[in-house]
mmCIF file of C-alpha atoms in Angstrom:
data_model
loop_
_atom_site.group_PDB
_atom_site.id
_atom_site.type_symbol
_atom_site.label_atom_id
_atom_site.label_comp_id
_atom_site.label_asym_id
_atom_site.label_seq_id
_atom_site.Cartn_x
_atom_site.Cartn_y
_atom_site.Cartn_z
ATOM 1 C CA MET A 1 -0.246 -0.008 -0.039
ATOM 2 C CA SER A 2 1.365 3.297 -0.730
ATOM 3 C CA LYS A 3 2.710 6.175 1.377
ATOM 4 C CA THR A 4 0.325 8.443 -0.455
ATOM 5 C CA ILE A 5 -3.088 6.744 0.932
ATOM 6 C CA TRP A 6 -1.710 6.857 4.510
ATOM 7 C CA ASP A 7 -0.433 10.138 4.241
ATOM 8 C CA LYS A 8 -4.281 11.460 2.942
ATOM 9 C CA PHE A 9 -5.937 9.331 6.186
ATOM 10 C CA ALA A 10 -3.438 10.579 8.409
ATOM 11 C CA PRO A 11 -5.355 13.969 9.229
ATOM 12 C CA ILE A 12 -8.830 11.651 10.587
ATOM 13 C CA TYR A 13 -6.929 8.018 11.689
ATOM 14 C CA SER A 14 -7.692 8.890 15.109
ATOM 15 C CA LEU A 15 -11.106 9.966 14.778
ATOM 16 C CA THR A 16 -11.961 6.815 12.641
ATOM 17 C CA MET A 17 -10.345 4.416 15.383
ATOM 18 C CA LYS A 18 -12.762 5.784 17.571
ATOM 19 C CA SER A 19 -15.670 3.075 16.966
ATOM 20 C CA GLN A 20 -12.924 0.769 17.772
ATOM 21 C CA LYS A 21 -12.073 2.579 21.297
ATOM 22 C CA ASN A 22 -12.986 -1.193 23.217
ATOM 23 C CA ILE A 23 -10.313 -2.792 21.070
ATOM 24 C CA TYR A 24 -7.763 0.420 21.791
ATOM 25 C CA ASN A 25 -8.507 0.657 25.440
ATOM 26 C CA TYR A 26 -7.732 -3.105 25.636
ATOM 27 C CA MET A 27 -4.095 -2.688 23.710
ATOM 28 C CA TYR A 28 -2.875 0.005 25.993
ATOM 29 C CA SER A 29 -4.199 -1.853 29.143
ATOM 30 C CA HIS A 30 -2.544 -4.462 28.270
ATOM 31 C CA ILE A 31 0.638 -3.286 26.412
ATOM 32 C CA GLY A 32 1.453 -0.771 29.306
ATOM 33 C CA GLU A 33 1.743 -3.610 31.737
ATOM 34 C CA VAL A 34 4.256 -5.833 29.663
ATOM 35 C CA VAL A 35 6.705 -2.606 28.399
ATOM 36 C CA THR A 36 7.556 -1.993 31.876
ATOM 37 C CA GLY A 37 10.978 -0.774 31.678
ATOM 38 C CA LYS A 38 11.761 -1.686 28.399
ATOM 39 C CA ARG A 39 13.445 -0.344 25.486
ATOM 40 C CA VAL A 40 10.448 -0.254 22.600
ATOM 41 C CA LEU A 41 10.108 0.313 19.084
ATOM 42 C CA GLU A 42 6.818 0.123 17.573
ATOM 43 C CA LEU A 43 6.270 0.036 13.997
ATOM 44 C CA ALA A 44 3.388 1.381 12.132
ATOM 45 C CA THR A 45 2.836 4.061 14.883
ATOM 46 C CA GLY A 46 0.076 5.955 12.417
ATOM 47 C CA PRO A 47 -0.632 9.016 14.607
ATOM 48 C CA GLY A 48 1.310 7.411 17.989
ATOM 49 C CA MET A 49 -2.113 6.530 19.665
ATOM 50 C CA ILE A 50 -0.461 3.676 21.152
ATOM 51 C CA ALA A 51 3.141 5.029 21.992
ATOM 52 C CA LYS A 52 1.571 8.265 23.672
ATOM 53 C CA ASN A 53 -0.911 5.687 25.864
ATOM 54 C CA VAL A 54 1.980 3.270 27.284
ATOM 55 C CA ALA A 55 4.947 6.000 27.892
ATOM 56 C CA TRP A 56 4.175 5.826 31.547
ATOM 57 C CA SER A 57 5.275 2.195 31.566
ATOM 58 C CA ALA A 58 8.336 2.105 28.928
ATOM 59 C CA LYS A 59 11.690 3.174 29.527
ATOM 60 C CA THR A 60 12.194 4.182 26.086
ATOM 61 C CA ILE A 61 9.671 4.004 22.819
ATOM 62 C CA VAL A 62 10.938 4.891 19.465
ATOM 63 C CA ALA A 63 7.718 5.352 17.684
ATOM 64 C CA THR A 64 7.935 4.800 13.508
ATOM 65 C CA ASP A 65 6.182 4.718 10.321
ATOM 66 C CA PHE A 66 6.750 5.265 7.107
ATOM 67 C CA SER A 67 4.061 7.734 6.225
ATOM 68 C CA PRO A 68 5.768 11.150 6.530
ATOM 69 C CA ASP A 69 2.107 12.868 7.472
ATOM 70 C CA MET A 70 1.308 10.033 10.179
ATOM 71 C CA ILE A 71 4.471 10.775 12.041
ATOM 72 C CA ALA A 72 3.537 14.668 11.704
ATOM 73 C CA GLN A 73 0.394 13.945 13.016
ATOM 74 C CA ALA A 74 2.054 11.942 15.820
ATOM 75 C CA LYS A 75 4.241 15.080 17.081
ATOM 76 C CA LYS A 76 0.716 17.026 17.707
ATOM 77 C CA GLY A 77 0.005 17.781 20.988
ATOM 78 C CA LYS A 78 1.683 16.129 24.236
ATOM 79 C CA VAL A 79 4.743 13.831 23.772
ATOM 80 C CA PRO A 80 5.936 12.126 26.617
ATOM 81 C CA GLU A 81 9.655 12.801 26.723
ATOM 82 C CA ASN A 82 10.602 9.053 26.534
ATOM 83 C CA VAL A 83 8.922 9.059 23.090
ATOM 84 C CA THR A 84 10.766 9.756 20.197
ATOM 85 C CA PHE A 85 8.610 9.663 17.018
ATOM 86 C CA GLU A 86 10.749 8.458 13.340
ATOM 87 C CA ILE A 87 9.925 7.936 9.796
ATOM 88 C CA ALA A 88 11.291 4.035 8.918
ATOM 89 C CA ASP A 89 10.217 1.515 6.727
ATOM 90 C CA ALA A 90 9.536 -1.587 8.919
ATOM 91 C CA SER A 91 11.021 -4.194 5.784
ATOM 92 C CA ASP A 92 14.069 -2.083 5.944
ATOM 93 C CA LEU A 93 15.104 -0.595 9.389
ATOM 94 C CA GLN A 94 17.910 1.569 10.457
ATOM 95 C CA TYR A 95 18.489 0.306 13.739
ATOM 96 C CA GLU A 96 21.212 -1.711 14.841
ATOM 97 C CA ASP A 97 21.296 -5.485 15.205
ATOM 98 C CA LYS A 98 19.336 -6.586 18.888
ATOM 99 C CA SER A 99 18.795 -2.688 19.819
ATOM 100 C CA PHE A 100 15.178 -3.073 21.451
ATOM 101 C CA ASP A 101 13.705 -5.486 24.036
ATOM 102 C CA ILE A 102 10.177 -5.459 22.691
ATOM 103 C CA VAL A 103 8.601 -4.830 19.335
ATOM 104 C CA ILE A 104 5.294 -3.490 18.634
ATOM 105 C CA ILE A 105 3.269 -3.962 15.607
ATOM 106 C CA ALA A 106 -0.210 -3.043 15.875
ATOM 107 C CA ASN A 107 -2.742 -3.566 13.039
ATOM 108 C CA ALA A 108 -0.302 -3.282 10.264
ATOM 109 C CA LEU A 109 0.912 -7.314 9.338
ATOM 110 C CA HIS A 110 -2.149 -7.665 7.693
ATOM 111 C CA VAL A 111 -1.753 -4.897 5.143
ATOM 112 C CA VAL A 112 1.544 -4.955 4.212
ATOM 113 C CA PRO A 113 2.697 -6.786 1.220
ATOM 114 C CA ASN A 114 6.050 -8.571 2.569
ATOM 115 C CA PRO A 115 5.146 -8.979 6.074
ATOM 116 C CA GLU A 116 7.435 -12.066 6.272
ATOM 117 C CA LYS A 117 10.436 -9.174 5.535
ATOM 118 C CA VAL A 118 9.121 -7.139 8.445
ATOM 119 C CA LEU A 119 9.398 -10.157 10.924
ATOM 120 C CA LEU A 120 12.460 -10.767 9.965
ATOM 121 C CA GLU A 121 13.543 -7.280 10.596
ATOM 122 C CA ILE A 122 11.674 -7.566 13.737
ATOM 123 C CA ASP A 123 13.890 -10.414 14.841
ATOM 124 C CA ARG A 124 17.137 -8.460 13.896
ATOM 125 C CA VAL A 125 16.688 -5.926 16.375
ATOM 126 C CA LEU A 126 14.924 -7.171 19.407
ATOM 127 C CA VAL A 127 17.646 -8.812 21.504
ATOM 128 C CA ASN A 128 17.722 -12.828 22.389
ATOM 129 C CA ASP A 129 14.794 -12.872 24.452
ATOM 130 C CA GLY A 130 12.909 -10.216 23.041
ATOM 131 C CA LEU A 131 9.090 -9.580 22.825
ATOM 132 C CA LEU A 132 7.367 -9.464 20.118
ATOM 133 C CA ILE A 133 3.646 -7.896 20.364
ATOM 134 C CA CYS A 134 1.453 -7.917 16.814
ATOM 135 C CA PRO A 135 -2.390 -7.300 17.543
ATOM 136 C CA THR A 136 -3.898 -8.013 14.137
ATOM 137 C CA PHE A 137 -7.280 -7.488 12.603
ATOM 138 C CA ILE A 138 -8.693 -10.765 11.514
ATOM 139 C CA HIS A 139 -11.758 -11.926 10.053
ATOM 140 C CA ARG A 140 -14.082 -14.600 11.820
ATOM 141 C CA THR A 141 -14.676 -17.163 8.933
ATOM 142 C CA ALA A 142 -12.758 -17.932 6.087
ATOM 143 C CA GLU A 143 -16.248 -18.048 4.135
ATOM 144 C CA LYS A 144 -16.943 -14.288 4.987
ATOM 145 C CA LYS A 145 -13.605 -12.694 4.608
ATOM 146 C CA GLU A 146 -14.827 -9.191 4.182
ATOM 147 C CA ASN A 147 -17.448 -7.252 6.765
ATOM 148 C CA LEU A 148 -19.063 -3.997 6.054
ATOM 149 C CA TRP A 149 -16.188 -1.980 7.650
ATOM 150 C CA ALA A 150 -13.516 -4.040 5.831
ATOM 151 C CA LYS A 151 -15.601 -3.017 2.821
ATOM 152 C CA ILE A 152 -15.812 0.563 3.943
ATOM 153 C CA LEU A 153 -12.017 0.908 4.408
ATOM 154 C CA ARG A 154 -11.606 -0.782 0.997
ATOM 155 C CA LEU A 155 -13.806 2.167 -0.826
ATOM 156 C CA VAL A 156 -11.383 4.912 0.666
ATOM 157 C CA GLY A 157 -8.038 2.739 -0.713
ATOM 158 C CA ILE A 158 -7.159 1.003 3.017
ATOM 159 C CA HIS A 159 -7.427 -2.819 1.896
ATOM 160 C CA PHE A 160 -6.230 -5.672 3.506
ATOM 161 C CA GLU A 161 -3.602 -7.594 1.572
ATOM 162 C CA HIS A 162 -4.175 -10.742 4.001
ATOM 163 C CA GLN A 163 -7.244 -11.273 5.364
ATOM 164 C CA TRP A 164 -6.324 -13.791 7.840
ATOM 165 C CA THR A 165 -8.782 -15.616 10.442
ATOM 166 C CA ALA A 166 -7.304 -15.994 14.187
ATOM 167 C CA LYS A 167 -5.851 -19.584 12.926
ATOM 168 C CA GLU A 168 -4.751 -18.668 9.519
ATOM 169 C CA PHE A 169 -2.718 -15.957 11.917
ATOM 170 C CA SER A 170 -0.906 -18.212 14.104
ATOM 171 C CA ASP A 171 -0.390 -20.481 11.451
ATOM 172 C CA PHE A 172 1.212 -17.907 9.725
ATOM 173 C CA ILE A 173 3.135 -16.073 12.924
ATOM 174 C CA GLU A 174 4.139 -19.649 13.585
ATOM 175 C CA SER A 175 5.592 -20.502 10.122
ATOM 176 C CA ASN A 176 7.844 -17.747 10.433
ATOM 177 C CA GLY A 177 9.787 -18.748 13.318
ATOM 178 C CA TRP A 178 7.533 -17.206 16.342
ATOM 179 C CA LYS A 179 5.508 -18.630 19.224
ATOM 180 C CA ILE A 180 2.693 -16.863 20.619
ATOM 181 C CA THR A 181 2.896 -17.111 24.173
ATOM 182 C CA ALA A 182 -0.027 -14.874 24.719
ATOM 183 C CA CYS A 183 -3.313 -14.337 22.697
ATOM 184 C CA GLU A 184 -6.728 -13.128 22.750
ATOM 185 C CA VAL A 185 -9.525 -12.023 20.266
ATOM 186 C CA VAL A 186 -11.169 -8.506 21.316
ATOM 187 C CA PRO A 187 -14.242 -8.446 19.276
ATOM 188 C CA GLY A 188 -15.159 -5.141 17.580
ATOM 189 C CA ARG A 189 -16.360 -3.897 13.972
ATOM 190 C CA ILE A 190 -13.213 -5.774 12.963
ATOM 191 C CA ASP A 191 -12.136 -8.535 15.513
ATOM 192 C CA LEU A 192 -8.379 -7.789 16.968
ATOM 193 C CA MET A 193 -6.191 -10.779 17.624
ATOM 194 C CA TYR A 194 -4.047 -9.435 20.410
ATOM 195 C CA ALA A 195 -0.915 -11.648 20.119
ATOM 196 C CA GLU A 196 2.474 -11.903 22.337
ATOM 197 C CA CYS A 197 5.617 -13.919 20.702
ATOM 198 C CA MET A 198 8.648 -14.688 21.253
ATOM 199 C CA ARG A 199 10.893 -16.752 18.741
ATOM 200 C CA GLY A 200 10.408 -20.386 18.202
ATOM 201 C CA GLU A 201 11.190 -22.470 15.607
ATOM 202 C CA LYS A 202 10.993 -21.978 11.674
ATOM 203 C CA GLN A 203 8.783 -24.676 10.164
#
């Protein structure tokens, strides 16, 4: 998906996600507990909603997005002192090996064309016992891949490159060398599968 779409969507992203308030509150609560005292990298931060809401717990957060306009939106308002917003491509990161204790990529793996490459980069920048947090929008059944909300998003130019069910997403993660250590499906306009992962064995 091109940067242009996300640049255009940047000013209204936070507003559109208000309809998923329960999902975001769930993520703020769970992620806030997990990142306590950790060096965190967030990929696809968008307007910085997660970074700003969990910063109270983390040691540092580098929150990134490949859309310059999303980063511009993220920098608006009050930014916690331990949060830095930067432009970065999740599939080609500029950070050194083993630089972070935790990597967060929320609601993004399903919209990138090459999620396998993103996972490889995450593996590279994480410390050996690092944690991947990858909440992802999913579809309830294999037969009905696209609900009304997903169709509306597609009409404005945002489409899912990968239309996973919960099982399909789990299989994808595990086949790329990760072990899901905690997960829960959170209902919403589009359901979210919240997942925490550590390195496993590639299949």
